[in-house]
PDB file of N, CA and C in Angstrom:
ATOM      1  N   MET A   1       0.817  -1.203   0.000  1.00  0.00           N
ATOM      2  CA  MET A   1       0.000   0.000   0.000  1.00  0.00           C
ATOM      3  C   MET A   1       0.851   1.253   0.000  1.00  0.00           C
ATOM      4  N   SER A   2       1.945   1.233  -0.632  1.00  0.00           N
ATOM      5  CA  SER A   2       2.800   2.401  -0.802  1.00  0.00           C
ATOM      6  C   SER A   2       3.119   3.098   0.510  1.00  0.00           C
ATOM      7  N   GLY A   3       3.308   2.326   1.581  1.00  0.00           N
ATOM      8  CA  GLY A   3       3.723   2.892   2.853  1.00  0.00           C
ATOM      9  C   GLY A   3       2.628   3.525   3.672  1.00  0.00           C
ATOM     10  N   LYS A   4       1.400   3.512   3.196  1.00  0.00           N
ATOM     11  CA  LYS A   4       0.303   4.132   3.943  1.00  0.00           C
ATOM     12  C   LYS A   4      -0.313   3.118   4.895  1.00  0.00           C
ATOM     13  N   GLN A   5      -0.697   3.599   6.066  1.00  0.00           N
ATOM     14  CA  GLN A   5      -1.368   2.750   7.036  1.00  0.00           C
ATOM     15  C   GLN A   5      -2.851   2.662   6.692  1.00  0.00           C
ATOM     16  N   PRO A   6      -3.473   1.518   6.975  1.00  0.00           N
ATOM     17  CA  PRO A   6      -4.910   1.423   6.745  1.00  0.00           C
ATOM     18  C   PRO A   6      -5.658   2.407   7.641  1.00  0.00           C
ATOM     19  N   SER A   7      -6.726   2.963   7.120  1.00  0.00           N
ATOM     20  CA  SER A   7      -7.519   3.908   7.899  1.00  0.00           C
ATOM     21  C   SER A   7      -8.260   3.172   9.009  1.00  0.00           C
ATOM     22  N   ASP A   8      -8.791   3.938   9.958  1.00  0.00           N
ATOM     23  CA  ASP A   8      -9.586   3.348  11.033  1.00  0.00           C
ATOM     24  C   ASP A   8     -10.770   2.593  10.454  1.00  0.00           C
ATOM     25  N   LYS A   9     -11.369   3.160   9.400  1.00  0.00           N
ATOM     26  CA  LYS A   9     -12.530   2.523   8.770  1.00  0.00           C
ATOM     27  C   LYS A   9     -12.125   1.181   8.161  1.00  0.00           C
ATOM     28  N   GLN A  10     -10.950   1.140   7.535  1.00  0.00           N
ATOM     29  CA  GLN A  10     -10.480  -0.102   6.940  1.00  0.00           C
ATOM     30  C   GLN A  10     -10.172  -1.143   8.008  1.00  0.00           C
ATOM     31  N   GLN A  11      -9.589  -0.704   9.116  1.00  0.00           N
ATOM     32  CA  GLN A  11      -9.276  -1.633  10.192  1.00  0.00           C
ATOM     33  C   GLN A  11     -10.548  -2.187  10.826  1.00  0.00           C
ATOM     34  N   ALA A  12     -11.548  -1.335  11.026  1.00  0.00           N
ATOM     35  CA  ALA A  12     -12.808  -1.788  11.601  1.00  0.00           C
ATOM     36  C   ALA A  12     -13.500  -2.769  10.656  1.00  0.00           C
ATOM     37  N   ALA A  13     -13.448  -2.480   9.366  1.00  0.00           N
ATOM     38  CA  ALA A  13     -14.063  -3.364   8.378  1.00  0.00           C
ATOM     39  C   ALA A  13     -13.356  -4.713   8.360  1.00  0.00           C
ATOM     40  N   SER A  14     -12.048  -4.689   8.483  1.00  0.00           N
ATOM     41  CA  SER A  14     -11.284  -5.932   8.491  1.00  0.00           C
ATOM     42  C   SER A  14     -11.639  -6.792   9.708  1.00  0.00           C
ATOM     43  N   LYS A  15     -11.766  -6.152  10.856  1.00  0.00           N
ATOM     44  CA  LYS A  15     -12.150  -6.886  12.072  1.00  0.00           C
ATOM     45  C   LYS A  15     -13.552  -7.463  11.945  1.00  0.00           C
ATOM     46  N   ALA A  16     -14.464  -6.679  11.390  1.00  0.00           N
ATOM     47  CA  ALA A  16     -15.837  -7.154  11.204  1.00  0.00           C
ATOM     48  C   ALA A  16     -15.867  -8.325  10.234  1.00  0.00           C
ATOM     49  N   GLN A  17     -15.070  -8.233   9.178  1.00  0.00           N
ATOM     50  CA  GLN A  17     -15.022  -9.314   8.188  1.00  0.00           C
ATOM     51  C   GLN A  17     -14.449 -10.578   8.810  1.00  0.00           C
ATOM     52  N   SER A  18     -13.414 -10.437   9.614  1.00  0.00           N
ATOM     53  CA  SER A  18     -12.814 -11.594  10.277  1.00  0.00           C
ATOM     54  C   SER A  18     -13.812 -12.269  11.205  1.00  0.00           C
ATOM     55  N   ALA A  19     -14.541 -11.463  11.975  1.00  0.00           N
ATOM     56  CA  ALA A  19     -15.542 -12.011  12.887  1.00  0.00           C
ATOM     57  C   ALA A  19     -16.648 -12.714  12.109  1.00  0.00           C
ATOM     58  N   ALA A  20     -17.070 -12.118  11.003  1.00  0.00           N
ATOM     59  CA  ALA A  20     -18.118 -12.721  10.183  1.00  0.00           C
ATOM     60  C   ALA A  20     -17.637 -14.042   9.590  1.00  0.00           C
ATOM     61  N   ASP A  21     -16.388 -14.073   9.175  1.00  0.00           N
ATOM     62  CA  ASP A  21     -15.837 -15.305   8.606  1.00  0.00           C
ATOM     63  C   ASP A  21     -15.768 -16.411   9.659  1.00  0.00           C
ATOM     64  N   ARG A  22     -15.418 -16.049  10.889  1.00  0.00           N
ATOM     65  CA  ARG A  22     -15.308 -17.046  11.966  1.00  0.00           C
ATOM     66  C   ARG A  22     -16.668 -17.553  12.422  1.00  0.00           C
ATOM     67  N   THR A  23     -17.608 -16.638  12.601  1.00  0.00           N
ATOM     68  CA  THR A  23     -18.886 -16.992  13.211  1.00  0.00           C
ATOM     69  C   THR A  23     -19.995 -17.256  12.202  1.00  0.00           C
ATOM     70  N   GLY A  24     -19.846 -16.730  10.999  1.00  0.00           N
ATOM     71  CA  GLY A  24     -20.892 -16.874   9.996  1.00  0.00           C
ATOM     72  C   GLY A  24     -22.007 -15.852  10.160  1.00  0.00           C
ATOM     73  N   ALA A  25     -21.901 -15.001  11.175  1.00  0.00           N
ATOM     74  CA  ALA A  25     -22.936 -13.989  11.426  1.00  0.00           C
ATOM     75  C   ALA A  25     -22.436 -12.627  10.985  1.00  0.00           C
ATOM     76  N   GLY A  26     -23.350 -11.803  10.508  1.00  0.00           N
ATOM     77  CA  GLY A  26     -23.008 -10.426  10.146  1.00  0.00           C
ATOM     78  C   GLY A  26     -22.243 -10.283   8.849  1.00  0.00           C
ATOM     79  N   LYS A  27     -22.394 -11.259   7.966  1.00  0.00           N
ATOM     80  CA  LYS A  27     -21.626 -11.203   6.714  1.00  0.00           C
ATOM     81  C   LYS A  27     -22.010 -10.019   5.844  1.00  0.00           C
ATOM     82  N   GLU A  28     -23.310  -9.729   5.746  1.00  0.00           N
ATOM     83  CA  GLU A  28     -23.755  -8.612   4.903  1.00  0.00           C
ATOM     84  C   GLU A  28     -23.246  -7.278   5.454  1.00  0.00           C
ATOM     85  N   ALA A  29     -23.343  -7.095   6.755  1.00  0.00           N
ATOM     86  CA  ALA A  29     -22.874  -5.849   7.367  1.00  0.00           C
ATOM     87  C   ALA A  29     -21.370  -5.702   7.173  1.00  0.00           C
ATOM     88  N   ALA A  30     -20.632  -6.792   7.330  1.00  0.00           N
ATOM     89  CA  ALA A  30     -19.183  -6.749   7.153  1.00  0.00           C
ATOM     90  C   ALA A  30     -18.833  -6.413   5.709  1.00  0.00           C
ATOM     91  N   LYS A  31     -19.608  -6.978   4.774  1.00  0.00           N
ATOM     92  CA  LYS A  31     -19.348  -6.699   3.360  1.00  0.00           C
ATOM     93  C   LYS A  31     -19.584  -5.226   3.050  1.00  0.00           C
ATOM     94  N   ARG A  32     -20.650  -4.661   3.627  1.00  0.00           N
ATOM     95  CA  ARG A  32     -20.943  -3.231   3.415  1.00  0.00           C
ATOM     96  C   ARG A  32     -19.826  -2.360   3.996  1.00  0.00           C
ATOM     97  N   LEU A  33     -19.388  -2.688   5.210  1.00  0.00           N
ATOM     98  CA  LEU A  33     -18.302  -1.916   5.826  1.00  0.00           C
ATOM     99  C   LEU A  33     -17.050  -1.971   4.957  1.00  0.00           C
ATOM    100  N   GLN A  34     -16.740  -3.164   4.459  1.00  0.00           N
ATOM    101  CA  GLN A  34     -15.548  -3.326   3.636  1.00  0.00           C
ATOM    102  C   GLN A  34     -15.655  -2.505   2.361  1.00  0.00           C
ATOM    103  N   SER A  35     -16.819  -2.517   1.739  1.00  0.00           N
ATOM    104  CA  SER A  35     -17.022  -1.754   0.511  1.00  0.00           C
ATOM    105  C   SER A  35     -16.869  -0.258   0.752  1.00  0.00           C
ATOM    106  N   GLU A  36     -17.468   0.217   1.843  1.00  0.00           N
ATOM    107  CA  GLU A  36     -17.360   1.645   2.175  1.00  0.00           C
ATOM    108  C   GLU A  36     -15.911   2.037   2.440  1.00  0.00           C
ATOM    109  N   ALA A  37     -15.190   1.203   3.168  1.00  0.00           N
ATOM    110  CA  ALA A  37     -13.791   1.492   3.474  1.00  0.00           C
ATOM    111  C   ALA A  37     -12.952   1.499   2.206  1.00  0.00           C
ATOM    112  N   ASP A  38     -13.222   0.555   1.313  1.00  0.00           N
ATOM    113  CA  ASP A  38     -12.473   0.488   0.061  1.00  0.00           C
ATOM    114  C   ASP A  38     -12.737   1.712  -0.801  1.00  0.00           C
ATOM    115  N   ARG A  39     -14.010   2.121  -0.880  1.00  0.00           N
ATOM    116  CA  ARG A  39     -14.341   3.317  -1.675  1.00  0.00           C
ATOM    117  C   ARG A  39     -13.684   4.556  -1.088  1.00  0.00           C
ATOM    118  N   ALA A  40     -13.656   4.665   0.234  1.00  0.00           N
ATOM    119  CA  ALA A  40     -13.073   5.839   0.885  1.00  0.00           C
ATOM    120  C   ALA A  40     -11.560   5.890   0.678  1.00  0.00           C
ATOM    121  N   ALA A  41     -10.935   4.730   0.490  1.00  0.00           N
ATOM    122  CA  ALA A  41      -9.487   4.668   0.361  1.00  0.00           C
ATOM    123  C   ALA A  41      -9.005   4.955  -1.060  1.00  0.00           C
ATOM    124  N   VAL A  42      -9.906   4.921  -2.024  1.00  0.00           N
ATOM    125  CA  VAL A  42      -9.494   5.148  -3.417  1.00  0.00           C
ATOM    126  C   VAL A  42      -9.240   6.631  -3.615  1.00  0.00           C
ATOM    127  N   PRO A  43      -8.017   6.975  -4.040  1.00  0.00           N
ATOM    128  CA  PRO A  43      -7.726   8.390  -4.283  1.00  0.00           C
ATOM    129  C   PRO A  43      -8.549   8.933  -5.443  1.00  0.00           C
ATOM    130  N   LYS A  44      -8.925  10.177  -5.330  1.00  0.00           N
ATOM    131  CA  LYS A  44      -9.722  10.837  -6.369  1.00  0.00           C
ATOM    132  C   LYS A  44      -8.785  11.575  -7.324  1.00  0.00           C
ATOM    133  N   HIS A  45      -8.244  10.869  -8.280  1.00  0.00           N
ATOM    134  CA  HIS A  45      -7.281  11.458  -9.209  1.00  0.00           C
ATOM    135  C   HIS A  45      -7.990  12.417 -10.162  1.00  0.00           C
ATOM    136  N   GLY A  46      -7.573  13.644 -10.102  1.00  0.00           N
ATOM    137  CA  GLY A  46      -8.086  14.637 -11.033  1.00  0.00           C
ATOM    138  C   GLY A  46      -9.500  15.095 -10.783  1.00  0.00           C
ATOM    139  N   LEU A  47     -10.088  14.720  -9.662  1.00  0.00           N
ATOM    140  CA  LEU A  47     -11.465  15.146  -9.383  1.00  0.00           C
ATOM    141  C   LEU A  47     -11.502  16.144  -8.250  1.00  0.00           C
TER     142      LEU A  47
END
């Protein structure tokens, strides 16, 4: 990741995804969190 640390949102999404993978519960919510974190992390080149 070019030396950048994951954002708090990305870290929270990762934890939620891990918990969902282990328990099988909350998969949809974890997927939404991950998507939001990924969108927020994409740089807006030229916009």
